[in-house]
Each structure stands twice: as structure tokens, then as C-alpha cells.
Coordinates of C-alpha atoms and ligand atoms in Angstrom, one line a residue:
M1 CA -8.2 8.0 21.1
C2 CA -10.5 5.9 19.2
V3 CA -9.3 2.5 17.8
L4 CA -10.2 2.1 14.3
Q5 CA -12.4 -0.7 13.4
F6 CA -10.7 -3.6 11.3
Q7 CA -12.5 -6.7 10.3
K8 CA -11.3 -10.0 11.6
G9 CA -8.7 -11.4 9.3
V10 CA -7.8 -14.9 8.1
S11 CA -6.4 -17.3 10.7
L12 CA -3.2 -19.2 10.1
S13 CA -4.9 -22.5 9.9
E14 CA -7.3 -21.2 7.3
F15 CA -4.4 -19.8 5.3
I16 CA -2.5 -23.0 5.3
K17 CA -5.6 -24.9 4.2
D18 CA -5.9 -22.6 1.1
Y19 CA -2.4 -21.7 0.3
G20 CA -0.1 -24.1 2.3
S21 CA 1.4 -25.9 -0.6
E22 CA 3.5 -24.8 -3.7
E23 CA 0.9 -26.4 -5.9
Q24 CA -2.0 -24.5 -4.4
C25 CA -0.1 -21.2 -4.7
F26 CA 0.9 -22.0 -8.3
E27 CA -2.8 -22.8 -9.3
S28 CA -4.1 -19.8 -7.5
L29 CA -1.6 -17.5 -9.4
V30 CA -2.5 -19.1 -12.8
E31 CA -6.2 -18.4 -12.0
W32 CA -5.6 -14.8 -11.1
R33 CA -3.1 -14.0 -13.8
W34 CA -5.2 -15.5 -16.6
P35 CA -8.9 -15.5 -15.3
D36 CA -10.2 -15.9 -18.9
G37 CA -7.4 -18.4 -19.9
F38 CA -3.9 -18.0 -21.0
R39 CA -2.8 -15.1 -23.2
C40 CA 0.6 -14.8 -24.7
A41 CA 2.3 -11.5 -23.4
L42 CA 4.0 -11.0 -26.8
C43 CA 1.3 -11.8 -29.4
D44 CA -1.9 -12.3 -27.4
H45 CA -2.5 -15.8 -28.8
D46 CA -4.5 -18.0 -26.5
K47 CA -3.2 -21.5 -27.4
Y48 CA -0.2 -22.9 -25.6
C49 CA 1.5 -25.9 -24.4
Q50 CA 2.7 -26.4 -20.9
L51 CA 6.2 -27.6 -20.3
K52 CA 5.4 -29.6 -17.2
N53 CA 8.5 -30.0 -15.2
R54 CA 9.6 -26.4 -15.5
K55 CA 6.1 -24.9 -15.2
L56 CA 6.7 -23.0 -18.3
Y57 CA 3.8 -21.8 -20.8
Q58 CA 4.9 -21.8 -24.4
C59 CA 2.8 -19.9 -26.9
N60 CA 1.8 -22.1 -29.9
R61 CA 2.2 -19.3 -32.4
C62 CA 5.3 -17.4 -31.5
H63 CA 6.9 -20.0 -29.1
H64 CA 7.5 -17.3 -26.4
Q65 CA 7.9 -18.9 -23.0
T66 CA 6.3 -17.5 -19.9
S67 CA 6.6 -18.5 -16.4
I68 CA 3.9 -17.5 -13.8
T69 CA 6.2 -15.0 -12.3
S70 CA 7.8 -13.4 -15.4
G71 CA 6.9 -9.9 -16.1
T72 CA 5.5 -9.5 -12.6
I73 CA 6.8 -8.3 -9.3
F74 CA 7.7 -11.8 -8.5
S75 CA 10.1 -11.9 -11.5
S76 CA 13.5 -13.7 -11.1
T77 CA 12.7 -14.6 -7.4
K78 CA 14.5 -17.5 -5.8
L79 CA 11.9 -17.8 -3.2
S80 CA 9.2 -20.4 -3.5
L81 CA 5.6 -19.2 -4.3
A82 CA 4.5 -20.6 -0.9
T83 CA 7.0 -18.4 0.9
W84 CA 5.7 -15.3 -1.1
F85 CA 2.1 -16.3 -0.1
M86 CA 3.2 -16.4 3.5
G87 CA 4.8 -13.0 3.2
I88 CA 1.6 -11.7 1.7
Y89 CA -0.4 -13.3 4.5
F90 CA 1.7 -11.6 7.2
I91 CA 1.8 -8.2 5.6
T92 CA -1.9 -8.1 4.9
Q93 CA -3.4 -9.6 8.0
D94 CA -1.8 -7.7 10.8
K95 CA -3.1 -4.2 11.0
K96 CA 0.3 -2.9 12.2
G97 CA 2.2 -4.6 9.4
I98 CA 5.3 -6.7 9.7
S99 CA 9.0 -5.7 9.5
A100 CA 11.5 -7.3 7.2
L101 CA 13.3 -8.6 10.3
S102 CA 10.1 -10.5 11.5
L103 CA 9.6 -11.7 7.9
H104 CA 13.2 -13.0 8.0
R105 CA 12.4 -14.9 11.2
H106 CA 9.0 -16.2 10.4
L107 CA 9.7 -17.2 6.9
G108 CA 13.2 -18.6 7.5
I109 CA 14.8 -16.6 4.6
S110 CA 17.8 -14.3 4.7
Y111 CA 17.3 -10.8 6.0
N112 CA 18.1 -9.4 2.5
A113 CA 15.6 -11.6 0.8
A114 CA 12.9 -10.6 3.5
W115 CA 13.8 -6.9 3.0
R116 CA 13.3 -7.2 -0.8
M117 CA 10.1 -9.1 -0.4
K118 CA 8.7 -6.5 1.9
Q119 CA 9.8 -3.5 -0.2
K120 CA 8.3 -5.1 -3.4
L121 CA 5.0 -5.8 -1.7
M122 CA 4.9 -2.2 -0.3
Q123 CA 5.7 -1.0 -3.8
V124 CA 2.7 -2.9 -5.2
M125 CA 0.5 -1.4 -2.6
M126 CA 1.7 2.0 -3.4
E127 CA 1.1 1.8 -7.1
R128 CA -2.3 0.2 -6.6
D129 CA -3.6 3.3 -4.7
Q130 CA -1.9 6.0 -6.7
K131 CA -4.8 6.7 -9.2
K132 CA -7.7 6.6 -6.8
L133 CA -9.1 10.0 -6.0
L134 CA -10.5 11.1 -2.7
S135 CA -13.9 12.9 -2.9
G136 CA -16.7 14.4 -1.0
F137 CA -15.5 15.6 2.4
I138 CA -11.8 15.5 3.1
E139 CA -9.8 16.4 6.3
L140 CA -6.4 17.6 5.3
D141 CA -3.5 17.9 7.6
D142 CA 0.3 18.4 7.5
A143 CA 2.4 15.7 9.3
Y144 CA 5.9 14.6 9.7
L145 CA 7.6 11.2 10.1
G146 CA 10.4 11.1 12.6
G147 CA 9.0 14.0 14.7
E148 CA 6.5 14.5 17.6
R149 CA 3.0 15.6 16.7
T150 CA 1.7 17.8 19.4
G151 CA -1.1 19.9 17.9
C152 CA -1.2 22.7 15.5
K153 CA 2.3 24.0 16.1
R154 CA 4.3 21.0 15.6
G155 CA 7.7 22.0 14.4
R156 CA 6.7 22.7 10.8
G157 CA 9.8 22.5 8.5
A158 CA 11.9 20.9 11.2
E159 CA 15.2 19.4 10.0
G160 CA 15.6 15.7 9.5
K161 CA 11.8 15.1 9.4
T162 CA 9.8 13.8 6.3
P163 CA 6.8 16.0 5.6
F164 CA 3.7 14.3 4.4
I165 CA 0.1 15.1 3.7
A166 CA -2.5 13.2 5.6
A167 CA -5.9 13.2 4.0
V168 CA -9.1 11.5 5.2
E169 CA -12.2 11.2 3.1
T170 CA -15.3 11.0 5.3
T171 CA -19.0 10.4 4.7
N172 CA -21.5 13.1 5.3
E173 CA -22.0 11.6 8.7
R174 CA -18.2 12.1 9.3
Q175 CA -17.3 8.5 9.2
P176 CA -13.9 7.7 7.7
V177 CA -13.9 6.1 4.3
R178 CA -10.4 6.3 2.8
I179 CA -7.1 7.9 3.4
K180 CA -4.1 9.2 1.5
L181 CA -0.7 9.6 3.0
N182 CA 1.8 11.3 0.7
V183 CA 5.3 12.5 1.2
V184 CA 5.8 16.1 -0.1
K185 CA 8.9 18.2 -0.5
G186 CA 7.5 20.7 1.9
F187 CA 4.3 22.5 2.7
R188 CA 4.4 25.0 -0.2
R189 CA 1.6 26.2 -2.4
A190 CA 3.0 24.6 -5.6
E191 CA 3.4 21.2 -3.9
I192 CA -0.2 21.3 -2.6
T193 CA -1.5 22.4 -6.0
S194 CA 0.1 19.5 -7.8
W195 CA -0.9 16.9 -5.0
S196 CA -4.6 18.2 -5.1
Q197 CA -4.7 18.0 -8.8
Q198 CA -3.3 14.4 -8.7
H199 CA -5.4 13.1 -5.7
L200 CA -8.6 15.1 -5.1
A201 CA -11.8 14.9 -7.2
V202 CA -13.2 18.2 -8.5
G203 CA -16.0 19.6 -6.3
S204 CA -14.7 18.0 -3.1
T205 CA -14.9 20.0 0.2
V206 CA -11.5 20.2 2.0
I207 CA -11.3 21.0 5.7
S208 CA -7.9 22.1 7.0
D209 CA -6.4 24.2 9.7
G210 CA -4.9 27.6 9.0
L211 CA -1.8 26.6 7.0
A212 CA -1.8 29.1 4.0
C213 CA -0.6 26.6 1.4
F214 CA -3.7 24.4 1.8
N215 CA -5.7 27.2 0.0
A216 CA -4.1 25.7 -3.1
V217 CA -6.7 22.9 -3.2
T218 CA -9.1 25.5 -4.8
E219 CA -6.8 25.2 -7.9
A220 CA -7.9 21.6 -8.1
G221 CA -11.6 22.7 -8.2
C222 CA -12.1 22.0 -4.5
Q223 CA -13.8 24.2 -1.9
H224 CA -11.7 25.0 1.1
D225 CA -13.1 25.4 4.7
K226 CA -10.4 26.8 6.9
I227 CA -10.6 26.1 10.6
V228 CA -8.0 27.9 12.6
C229 CA -7.0 26.0 15.7
G230 CA -5.9 27.6 18.9
G231 CA -2.7 25.5 18.9
G232 CA -1.4 23.2 21.6
R233 CA -3.0 20.1 22.9
A234 CA -6.6 21.5 22.8
S235 CA -6.6 21.5 19.0
V236 CA -6.1 17.8 18.9
E237 CA -9.6 17.4 20.3
E238 CA -10.9 19.7 17.6
S239 CA -13.8 17.6 16.1
A240 CA -13.1 18.8 12.5
F241 CA -9.9 16.9 12.6
Y242 CA -11.0 14.0 14.5
W243 CA -10.2 11.4 12.0
G244 CA -7.1 12.9 10.8
N245 CA -5.8 12.9 14.3
T246 CA -7.0 9.3 14.9
V247 CA -5.4 8.1 11.7
L248 CA -2.1 9.7 12.5
G249 CA -2.2 8.4 16.0
N250 CA -2.7 4.9 14.7
L251 CA 0.0 5.3 12.1
K252 CA 2.4 6.4 14.7
S253 CA 1.7 3.5 17.0
A254 CA 1.9 1.0 14.2
L255 CA 5.2 2.3 12.9
R256 CA 6.7 2.6 16.4
S257 CA 5.7 -1.0 17.4
T258 CA 6.8 -2.5 14.1
Y259 CA 10.0 -0.7 13.0
H260 CA 13.1 0.5 14.7
S261 CA 13.7 3.2 12.1
L262 CA 12.6 4.2 8.7
K263 CA 14.9 5.6 6.0
P264 CA 13.3 8.8 4.5
K265 CA 13.9 7.6 1.0
Y266 CA 11.6 4.6 1.6
A267 CA 9.0 6.6 3.8
Q268 CA 6.5 6.7 1.0
R269 CA 6.3 2.9 0.8
Y270 CA 5.7 2.5 4.5
L271 CA 3.0 5.2 4.4
A272 CA 1.5 3.3 1.3
E273 CA 1.4 0.1 3.2
F274 CA -0.5 1.6 6.1
Q275 CA -2.9 3.4 3.7
Y276 CA -3.5 0.2 1.7
R277 CA -4.5 -1.8 4.7
F278 CA -6.6 1.1 6.2
N279 CA -8.5 1.5 3.0
R280 CA -9.4 -2.1 2.8
R281 CA -9.9 -2.7 6.6
F282 CA -13.4 -4.2 6.0
D283 CA -12.1 -6.6 3.4
L284 CA -9.2 -8.2 5.3
R285 CA -10.2 -11.7 4.2
E286 CA -10.1 -10.7 0.5
L287 CA -6.7 -9.1 0.8
I288 CA -4.6 -12.2 0.1
P289 CA -6.1 -12.8 -3.4
R290 CA -6.4 -9.1 -4.1
L291 CA -2.9 -8.3 -3.3
A292 CA -1.5 -11.2 -5.2
F293 CA -3.7 -10.2 -8.2
V294 CA -2.0 -6.8 -8.2
C295 CA 1.4 -8.3 -7.7
L296 CA 0.8 -10.2 -11.0
R297 CA 0.1 -6.9 -12.7
T298 CA 2.9 -4.9 -11.2
P299 CA 6.1 -4.8 -13.4
P300 CA 9.4 -6.3 -12.1
M301 CA 11.4 -4.2 -9.7
P302 CA 15.1 -5.1 -9.7
E303 CA 17.0 -4.5 -6.4
K304 CA 18.8 -1.4 -7.8
L305 CA 15.6 0.3 -8.5
L306 CA 14.1 -0.8 -5.2
K307 CA 17.0 0.8 -3.4
L308 CA 16.7 4.1 -5.2
G309 CA 13.6 4.8 -3.0
L310 CA 11.4 7.7 -3.7
A311 CA 13.1 10.7 -2.1
Ligands
ZN401 ZN1 2.9 -15.7 -28.6

């Protein structure tokens, strides 16, 4: 199976040079949060005074006080900014991702704090990719988490498994561009219809195997080319699904080597994490500022909400 190409990432020593101190992290966040200068979140005023010792920004008009983390996914964290940056470094730079357990060990924070950090960063990645549509040529496949994938007949509807759609946008030359991995309630027509309307651009060409519900992509204004596989191992080699199979193979090995087990209610976040890194595999070096930038624009997520999951 082909190994997908990822760009070389940032080395640990480069990371420490740029973001090794609390001050560097603070300054970077200020620059990314207010690229055109401070704006009050309440009244949009641009004049402020800085309460130095507590690093608070106070609006000169309405006196509203803002910290660099308030109103963002970092809100009410007890961790230092430098610890968050290290978490962002590990989660973005390893193509297989990093587990909460490893974050706990590498960062020297409690397992619970590492778990919350990991879930929050995955939530940011998930929200970031939600609105971007796939277009052009798209391989569409049904897949399951927690089950074996052995070709066309792969235990569809099996108990205890989490069904998800694996979609790969390719160029005309059949090179992979971007992917979408979305948990669905099941492979039913209504599910595929609403997924297609949400995630596919009108006029795209979708290639799938014979699963009847995939015809529903036509309701999102897409053309559907059905390729019926013979089933079994041979279908895995089917060139029409080359990238779909490759992505799923990589996903499976990443999840297997990184995590002991995944709770179904958090499955969408783990899929989103893999998807986020895959879709930016040629920009690995930019991922630290880019993810931090989005973190600053993602609303706070209290633990209670985090634990609801998405099932
Ligand atoms: Zn104000």
C-alpha cells in the first residue's frame, strides 16, 4: 500500500527557538488574535490599556477586561501558554497524532488535563474543516471504526461499530487533494442525502461502489458513477478506489499505533484530527500558527460539553 506523502515538519529545536518561552507564546497569540490591533470584544473599540502584571487588556471606552485566552478554546485553562503550544506542536507535527496518555507524559501534566487539551484541539480541527466542500472528482466509500475492512463485503451494519463516510477529492490526474471523514448514523439514503448537501459542491462527480444509498449524491446535484466490485480482496486493488483504500489504510494504522481504544461518542473528533492533518500535509510547518489562530476563534468548550461527545 502506498505511503502518503507528508512534508517534513518542524524540529523540536526549531519549535523551542520560536515558542519555547511563555512570553514568546503570549506575543504570538496577541499577534494572531488581533492582527490589525486590539479590538474590544464587547464594543469594538480599539483603544485599551494593558494591566501589565495580570496581562489583561482593558477597553478604554467600556472598561471590559479581556485576557488573551478569554472567549477562546483556551478559556479558563490552568495550563501555561507554553504547555498549550507544546501540545499543538505534538498534535500537528506527528502524522499519526498523539494520544492523551503521551501528552500527559511529554508535557508533565495530569492525564485529565492532557485529555481535555487533546479533545479541545481535536474539536478545533473538526470545526475548522466543517464548512469546506469537496468538489471535482470524489471517491466515496463506506467504512467502520472498530471493525475489519476486507473489501466490498465488510460487515455492513455490524453491531458495535461506528459507521463513517470516507470521501477523497482527487485531481483529474487522480492525485488526492482533500478528504472528509464523517460519522453517520448508518448507510441510508436520507443520511447520504443530507451529508452530500452539506459536504459536496454541486456539479461534482462521485465514484462509489454499488451501495444503493450512495445514489443519493444526485440529490446534491452531483453525478454518480457506480463501479460494482466483485467483492473480497480483489476489490481493494480496484483503481477507482485507490486513494480511498490508501487513506483508510493509513487511518487504521495511525489509530492502531496511537490509541488503545476509541469511544464511539468521540469518534468524529479523532476522524477530524486525521482529516485536518491529511488536508494540510504539504503545510506541516505552518500548522502551529494556523491551528493556534483557529483556537483563538473557537468558542470555549467546558468539560461538560466536551464529554457529551457527538454521538
Ligand atoms: Zn469596550
